[in-house]
Amino acid sequence: YCFSVTVTLKRRCQMYYDFAVKIPAEKGKIFTKDKGGASYVLFQYGTEYKADRKYAVPKRAIIGKIDPSDRTRMFPNEKYQLYFPEAVLPDELPEAYRSCCLRIGPYVVIQYVLNEYKLPKLLEKWFRADCGLLMDLVSYLIVDEDNAGQHYPDYAFCHPLFSDGMRIYSDSKVSRFFSSVTKEQTTGFLDDWNRRRDHTQRIYISYDSSNKNCSAGDIDLIEYGKAKDNKGIPIFNLAIAFDKSNRVPLFYEEYPGSITDVSQFVHMVDKVTEYGYKKVGFILDRGYFSKDNIRYMEEGGYAFVIMVKGRKALVSSLVLENRGTFETDRDHSIRSYHVYGKTVKARLYEDDTKDRYFHIYFNPSKHAAEREHFEQTLDRIKIYLEKHIGDVITSSKVCQEYFVLKFDKSGRLASYTERKDVIKRELDLCGYFCIVTSEEMTASQALIHYKGRDVSEKLFSADKSFIGSKSMRVQTAQSLSAKIFVEFIALIVRTRMYNLLKETMLRLESKPNYMTVPAALRELEKIEMVKQHSNGHYRLDHAVTKKQKTILSAFGLSDIDVKSMAIKIGNQLSGSPVPADEPIEEDDDYGEDTFDIID
């Protein structure tokens, strides 16, 4: 028998594997739905009783897309594995073969960095059989700047791999790997990774956080919060602790989207203590400024370098007190950053027990830009007010801050005047900013320390832009944690690549535009091996170019190393083609829809 049911499904990105399985025979629990020229299979995994309406609402999830050539079969997605864990899915794709042209340049460089940090041994300790696949996923994230698991076989098709026998795994194997990674494995790796660091050395840790979008509604970590790029969808927060002194990521934290950065910070300080770091200072953005955080660091004996919001009353009063005493004095010039700086001592809050070091800076170019932006804001408000004289308006906080509004008896706007004293104060503060340190240092030293956190900013830029991880594209909490872990390993490798390339570029007479990580990878992708028709053996197609030699030199490598690696890859692949195929991806948007039950 057939009947229809109406249910609302949340929008989420469904990623379908590129092989078909038989539609499960679960009586009364399997439904189909036609949408956009395709048919989808849903599994009813439970019901939710609505007390106010006094009936149960079915809870369903899409588990696959029907194969149009055989409607008894479907292309499954990750949810299929969640609700049917006993199902056997292929690890390797069965029909296509490896590309006859392999791009080996990035592989050579990434292998160098992995070996430099001794990551293969450390990862093998915790991941054993899947260590090769994990390193291949790291390479895929860095080279293709993508984190969608179903696209991995495309990358593997034309690149050498770290997996045993250079096997090309299917996207279902990748999905199962993400679902199999445990907290014990990721925590164990981070413990070992931080144990390797020199705990006797004085280091400054730059700590920052960001948020990521994720539309999977059944992950506890995903909540609505204060997103930096608010798209109206749930988020989770990701924070990274970065050793600024040695320029290497130390550890990361994932926490719910509703938790603020300020409240999470104390837990990070505790983690630093657990990892055994002793001589530590923290470099923090203005978002972490709070009395509780500062006191917590002091109780642990940690130093701090923290940016303070320029409009805070204490800072603005210090700026105005010292305004005109250093902005044109060459003794206060910090030429490398095009600013002038001065250090004064003051209490940070009323009940503070000791003086702090406030480093006040004036940036001439920033002064002009901020002043013009403020003037434009005032102009826009005046145009708005002028247009609405005689109207009933709801004035904003900004509007009331800079203008005195007068209304008639009926509540209509009659006139407005500028708050000249407030506006003058704002103009006087343009171009100034302040850094507070717990230890005595010069304004130049404090700025150099704080600017060192630019690396952690670039780390988040790399994570979201260059590793394609603005959204996570997962359906389960375990997969989310696993993918974050793989991204962290990728960030370790990519950060090292960034540092080595930058150091080499600074030594060169010219400043070539191919010494950034993305440009260098594009250039290294041109180092290719081709398959010989006569014997099926892969050989280097052409000599290494001058540009490629410059890039390789940043890693202490040469064209001889590339030739040696090409021989190893050729020998490993000789007579051992590995299957691959192209995955299928679909993005569905469902609202109120009707489904047919299969019985």
PDB file of C-alpha atoms in Angstrom, residues 388-540:
ATOM      1  CA  HIS A 388      13.120  62.936   7.870  1.00  0.00           C
ATOM      2  CA  ILE A 389      12.458  66.334   9.446  1.00  0.00           C
ATOM      3  CA  GLY A 390       8.752  66.364  10.199  1.00  0.00           C
ATOM      4  CA  ASP A 391       8.602  62.563  10.431  1.00  0.00           C
ATOM      5  CA  VAL A 392       8.344  60.175  13.354  1.00  0.00           C
ATOM      6  CA  ILE A 393      11.698  58.336  13.419  1.00  0.00           C
ATOM      7  CA  THR A 394      13.457  55.741  15.521  1.00  0.00           C
ATOM      8  CA  SER A 395      16.954  57.120  16.037  1.00  0.00           C
ATOM      9  CA  SER A 396      19.896  54.750  16.396  1.00  0.00           C
ATOM     10  CA  LYS A 397      22.421  54.771  19.227  1.00  0.00           C
ATOM     11  CA  VAL A 398      25.093  56.184  16.895  1.00  0.00           C
ATOM     12  CA  CYS A 399      22.740  58.948  15.795  1.00  0.00           C
ATOM     13  CA  GLN A 400      22.009  60.021  19.373  1.00  0.00           C
ATOM     14  CA  GLU A 401      25.702  59.815  20.300  1.00  0.00           C
ATOM     15  CA  TYR A 402      26.747  62.491  17.820  1.00  0.00           C
ATOM     16  CA  PHE A 403      23.574  64.607  17.439  1.00  0.00           C
ATOM     17  CA  VAL A 404      21.051  66.284  19.739  1.00  0.00           C
ATOM     18  CA  LEU A 405      17.584  65.575  18.319  1.00  0.00           C
ATOM     19  CA  LYS A 406      14.596  67.814  19.076  1.00  0.00           C
ATOM     20  CA  PHE A 407      11.023  66.589  18.573  1.00  0.00           C
ATOM     21  CA  ASP A 408       7.698  68.484  18.533  1.00  0.00           C
ATOM     22  CA  LYS A 409       4.743  67.618  20.748  1.00  0.00           C
ATOM     23  CA  SER A 410       3.510  64.982  18.290  1.00  0.00           C
ATOM     24  CA  GLY A 411       6.882  63.168  18.406  1.00  0.00           C
ATOM     25  CA  ARG A 412       8.065  64.310  14.980  1.00  0.00           C
ATOM     26  CA  LEU A 413      11.655  65.349  14.328  1.00  0.00           C
ATOM     27  CA  ALA A 414      11.836  69.171  14.443  1.00  0.00           C
ATOM     28  CA  SER A 415      15.580  69.861  14.304  1.00  0.00           C
ATOM     29  CA  TYR A 416      19.017  68.475  15.116  1.00  0.00           C
ATOM     30  CA  THR A 417      22.408  69.867  16.167  1.00  0.00           C
ATOM     31  CA  GLU A 418      25.854  68.286  16.338  1.00  0.00           C
ATOM     32  CA  ARG A 419      27.397  67.318  19.666  1.00  0.00           C
ATOM     33  CA  LYS A 420      30.580  69.215  18.865  1.00  0.00           C
ATOM     34  CA  ASP A 421      32.515  68.181  21.969  1.00  0.00           C
ATOM     35  CA  VAL A 422      31.839  64.473  21.321  1.00  0.00           C
ATOM     36  CA  ILE A 423      32.719  64.769  17.628  1.00  0.00           C
ATOM     37  CA  LYS A 424      35.943  66.661  18.412  1.00  0.00           C
ATOM     38  CA  ARG A 425      36.975  63.923  20.854  1.00  0.00           C
ATOM     39  CA  GLU A 426      36.387  61.253  18.178  1.00  0.00           C
ATOM     40  CA  LEU A 427      38.421  63.207  15.646  1.00  0.00           C
ATOM     41  CA  ASP A 428      41.235  63.647  18.167  1.00  0.00           C
ATOM     42  CA  LEU A 429      41.374  59.825  18.687  1.00  0.00           C
ATOM     43  CA  CYS A 430      41.625  58.964  14.986  1.00  0.00           C
ATOM     44  CA  GLY A 431      44.855  57.158  14.093  1.00  0.00           C
ATOM     45  CA  TYR A 432      45.689  56.008  17.623  1.00  0.00           C
ATOM     46  CA  PHE A 433      45.759  52.497  19.064  1.00  0.00           C
ATOM     47  CA  CYS A 434      47.138  50.934  22.235  1.00  0.00           C
ATOM     48  CA  ILE A 435      48.824  47.707  23.359  1.00  0.00           C
ATOM     49  CA  VAL A 436      49.074  46.742  27.045  1.00  0.00           C
ATOM     50  CA  THR A 437      51.861  44.485  28.352  1.00  0.00           C
ATOM     51  CA  SER A 438      52.414  42.968  31.783  1.00  0.00           C
ATOM     52  CA  GLU A 439      56.193  43.150  31.442  1.00  0.00           C
ATOM     53  CA  GLU A 440      58.354  46.201  30.855  1.00  0.00           C
ATOM     54  CA  MET A 441      59.361  46.652  27.218  1.00  0.00           C
ATOM     55  CA  THR A 442      59.637  49.424  24.665  1.00  0.00           C
ATOM     56  CA  ALA A 443      56.800  50.453  22.365  1.00  0.00           C
ATOM     57  CA  SER A 444      58.765  48.973  19.463  1.00  0.00           C
ATOM     58  CA  GLN A 445      59.207  45.583  21.216  1.00  0.00           C
ATOM     59  CA  ALA A 446      55.524  45.406  22.155  1.00  0.00           C
ATOM     60  CA  LEU A 447      54.443  46.128  18.574  1.00  0.00           C
ATOM     61  CA  ILE A 448      56.822  43.526  17.152  1.00  0.00           C
ATOM     62  CA  HIS A 449      55.393  40.936  19.564  1.00  0.00           C
ATOM     63  CA  TYR A 450      51.818  41.805  18.679  1.00  0.00           C
ATOM     64  CA  LYS A 451      52.452  41.941  14.947  1.00  0.00           C
ATOM     65  CA  GLY A 452      53.832  38.420  15.282  1.00  0.00           C
ATOM     66  CA  ARG A 453      50.248  37.256  15.631  1.00  0.00           C
ATOM     67  CA  ASP A 454      49.769  38.162  11.960  1.00  0.00           C
ATOM     68  CA  VAL A 455      50.979  34.615  11.385  1.00  0.00           C
ATOM     69  CA  SER A 456      48.036  33.202  13.335  1.00  0.00           C
ATOM     70  CA  GLU A 457      45.716  35.500  11.362  1.00  0.00           C
ATOM     71  CA  LYS A 458      47.210  34.041   8.166  1.00  0.00           C
ATOM     72  CA  LEU A 459      46.665  30.606   9.693  1.00  0.00           C
ATOM     73  CA  PHE A 460      42.916  31.213   9.821  1.00  0.00           C
ATOM     74  CA  SER A 461      43.042  32.722   6.352  1.00  0.00           C
ATOM     75  CA  ALA A 462      44.785  29.570   5.150  1.00  0.00           C
ATOM     76  CA  ASP A 463      42.226  27.393   6.901  1.00  0.00           C
ATOM     77  CA  LYS A 464      39.185  29.153   5.421  1.00  0.00           C
ATOM     78  CA  SER A 465      40.487  30.309   2.042  1.00  0.00           C
ATOM     79  CA  PHE A 466      43.435  28.156   1.067  1.00  0.00           C
ATOM     80  CA  ILE A 467      42.200  24.883   2.550  1.00  0.00           C
ATOM     81  CA  GLY A 468      38.610  25.404   1.463  1.00  0.00           C
ATOM     82  CA  SER A 469      37.207  25.023   4.961  1.00  0.00           C
ATOM     83  CA  LYS A 470      34.743  27.878   5.356  1.00  0.00           C
ATOM     84  CA  SER A 471      32.086  25.176   5.719  1.00  0.00           C
ATOM     85  CA  MET A 472      32.776  21.698   7.019  1.00  0.00           C
ATOM     86  CA  ARG A 473      30.499  19.514   4.827  1.00  0.00           C
ATOM     87  CA  VAL A 474      29.909  16.776   7.407  1.00  0.00           C
ATOM     88  CA  GLN A 475      26.851  15.136   8.941  1.00  0.00           C
ATOM     89  CA  THR A 476      28.120  13.689  12.238  1.00  0.00           C
ATOM     90  CA  ALA A 477      29.999  15.023  15.271  1.00  0.00           C
ATOM     91  CA  GLN A 478      32.723  12.390  14.917  1.00  0.00           C
ATOM     92  CA  SER A 479      33.338  13.292  11.267  1.00  0.00           C
ATOM     93  CA  LEU A 480      33.456  16.976  12.203  1.00  0.00           C
ATOM     94  CA  SER A 481      36.146  16.398  14.832  1.00  0.00           C
ATOM     95  CA  ALA A 482      38.143  14.170  12.477  1.00  0.00           C
ATOM     96  CA  LYS A 483      38.062  16.697   9.651  1.00  0.00           C
ATOM     97  CA  ILE A 484      39.183  19.489  12.016  1.00  0.00           C
ATOM     98  CA  PHE A 485      42.091  17.290  13.078  1.00  0.00           C
ATOM     99  CA  VAL A 486      43.174  16.645   9.468  1.00  0.00           C
ATOM    100  CA  GLU A 487      42.934  20.380   8.789  1.00  0.00           C
ATOM    101  CA  PHE A 488      45.179  21.057  11.799  1.00  0.00           C
ATOM    102  CA  ILE A 489      47.858  18.723  10.407  1.00  0.00           C
ATOM    103  CA  ALA A 490      47.494  20.460   7.031  1.00  0.00           C
ATOM    104  CA  LEU A 491      47.987  23.825   8.757  1.00  0.00           C
ATOM    105  CA  ILE A 492      51.194  22.592  10.415  1.00  0.00           C
ATOM    106  CA  VAL A 493      52.581  21.607   7.006  1.00  0.00           C
ATOM    107  CA  ARG A 494      51.309  24.661   5.143  1.00  0.00           C
ATOM    108  CA  THR A 495      52.604  27.083   7.797  1.00  0.00           C
ATOM    109  CA  ARG A 496      56.079  25.572   7.472  1.00  0.00           C
ATOM    110  CA  MET A 497      55.868  25.927   3.698  1.00  0.00           C
ATOM    111  CA  TYR A 498      54.811  29.568   4.102  1.00  0.00           C
ATOM    112  CA  ASN A 499      57.704  30.346   6.472  1.00  0.00           C
ATOM    113  CA  LEU A 500      60.376  28.696   4.312  1.00  0.00           C
ATOM    114  CA  LEU A 501      59.152  30.383   1.133  1.00  0.00           C
ATOM    115  CA  LYS A 502      58.983  33.777   2.854  1.00  0.00           C
ATOM    116  CA  GLU A 503      62.503  33.430   4.306  1.00  0.00           C
ATOM    117  CA  THR A 504      63.885  32.526   0.883  1.00  0.00           C
ATOM    118  CA  MET A 505      62.100  35.415  -0.822  1.00  0.00           C
ATOM    119  CA  LEU A 506      63.577  37.884   1.687  1.00  0.00           C
ATOM    120  CA  ARG A 507      67.078  36.664   0.733  1.00  0.00           C
ATOM    121  CA  LEU A 508      66.471  37.104  -2.999  1.00  0.00           C
ATOM    122  CA  GLU A 509      67.424  40.347  -4.723  1.00  0.00           C
ATOM    123  CA  SER A 510      64.074  40.469  -6.522  1.00  0.00           C
ATOM    124  CA  LYS A 511      60.684  39.691  -4.973  1.00  0.00           C
ATOM    125  CA  PRO A 512      59.187  37.053  -7.301  1.00  0.00           C
ATOM    126  CA  ASN A 513      55.408  36.650  -7.153  1.00  0.00           C
ATOM    127  CA  TYR A 514      55.641  32.848  -7.296  1.00  0.00           C
ATOM    128  CA  MET A 515      57.048  32.489  -3.756  1.00  0.00           C
ATOM    129  CA  THR A 516      53.651  32.453  -2.030  1.00  0.00           C
ATOM    130  CA  VAL A 517      52.247  29.032  -1.107  1.00  0.00           C
ATOM    131  CA  PRO A 518      49.409  28.971  -3.702  1.00  0.00           C
ATOM    132  CA  ALA A 519      51.650  30.275  -6.506  1.00  0.00           C
ATOM    133  CA  ALA A 520      54.498  27.911  -5.582  1.00  0.00           C
ATOM    134  CA  LEU A 521      52.137  24.926  -5.586  1.00  0.00           C
ATOM    135  CA  ARG A 522      50.776  25.903  -9.011  1.00  0.00           C
ATOM    136  CA  GLU A 523      54.336  26.077 -10.327  1.00  0.00           C
ATOM    137  CA  LEU A 524      55.318  22.758  -8.731  1.00  0.00           C
ATOM    138  CA  GLU A 525      52.230  21.112 -10.257  1.00  0.00           C
ATOM    139  CA  LYS A 526      53.975  21.539 -13.617  1.00  0.00           C
ATOM    140  CA  ILE A 527      56.621  18.959 -12.628  1.00  0.00           C
ATOM    141  CA  GLU A 528      55.078  15.890 -14.234  1.00  0.00           C
ATOM    142  CA  MET A 529      55.709  12.209 -14.771  1.00  0.00           C
ATOM    143  CA  VAL A 530      54.201  10.531 -17.829  1.00  0.00           C
ATOM    144  CA  LYS A 531      53.443   6.899 -18.457  1.00  0.00           C
ATOM    145  CA  GLN A 532      55.493   5.254 -21.234  1.00  0.00           C
ATOM    146  CA  HIS A 533      53.372   3.377 -23.767  1.00  0.00           C
ATOM    147  CA  SER A 534      56.115   0.812 -24.367  1.00  0.00           C
ATOM    148  CA  ASN A 535      56.449  -0.591 -20.837  1.00  0.00           C
ATOM    149  CA  GLY A 536      53.825   1.257 -18.738  1.00  0.00           C
ATOM    150  CA  HIS A 537      56.570   2.796 -16.570  1.00  0.00           C
ATOM    151  CA  TYR A 538      56.254   6.402 -15.285  1.00  0.00           C
ATOM    152  CA  ARG A 539      59.164   8.733 -16.069  1.00  0.00           C
ATOM    153  CA  LEU A 540      59.897  12.437 -15.513  1.00  0.00           C
TER     154      LEU A 540
END
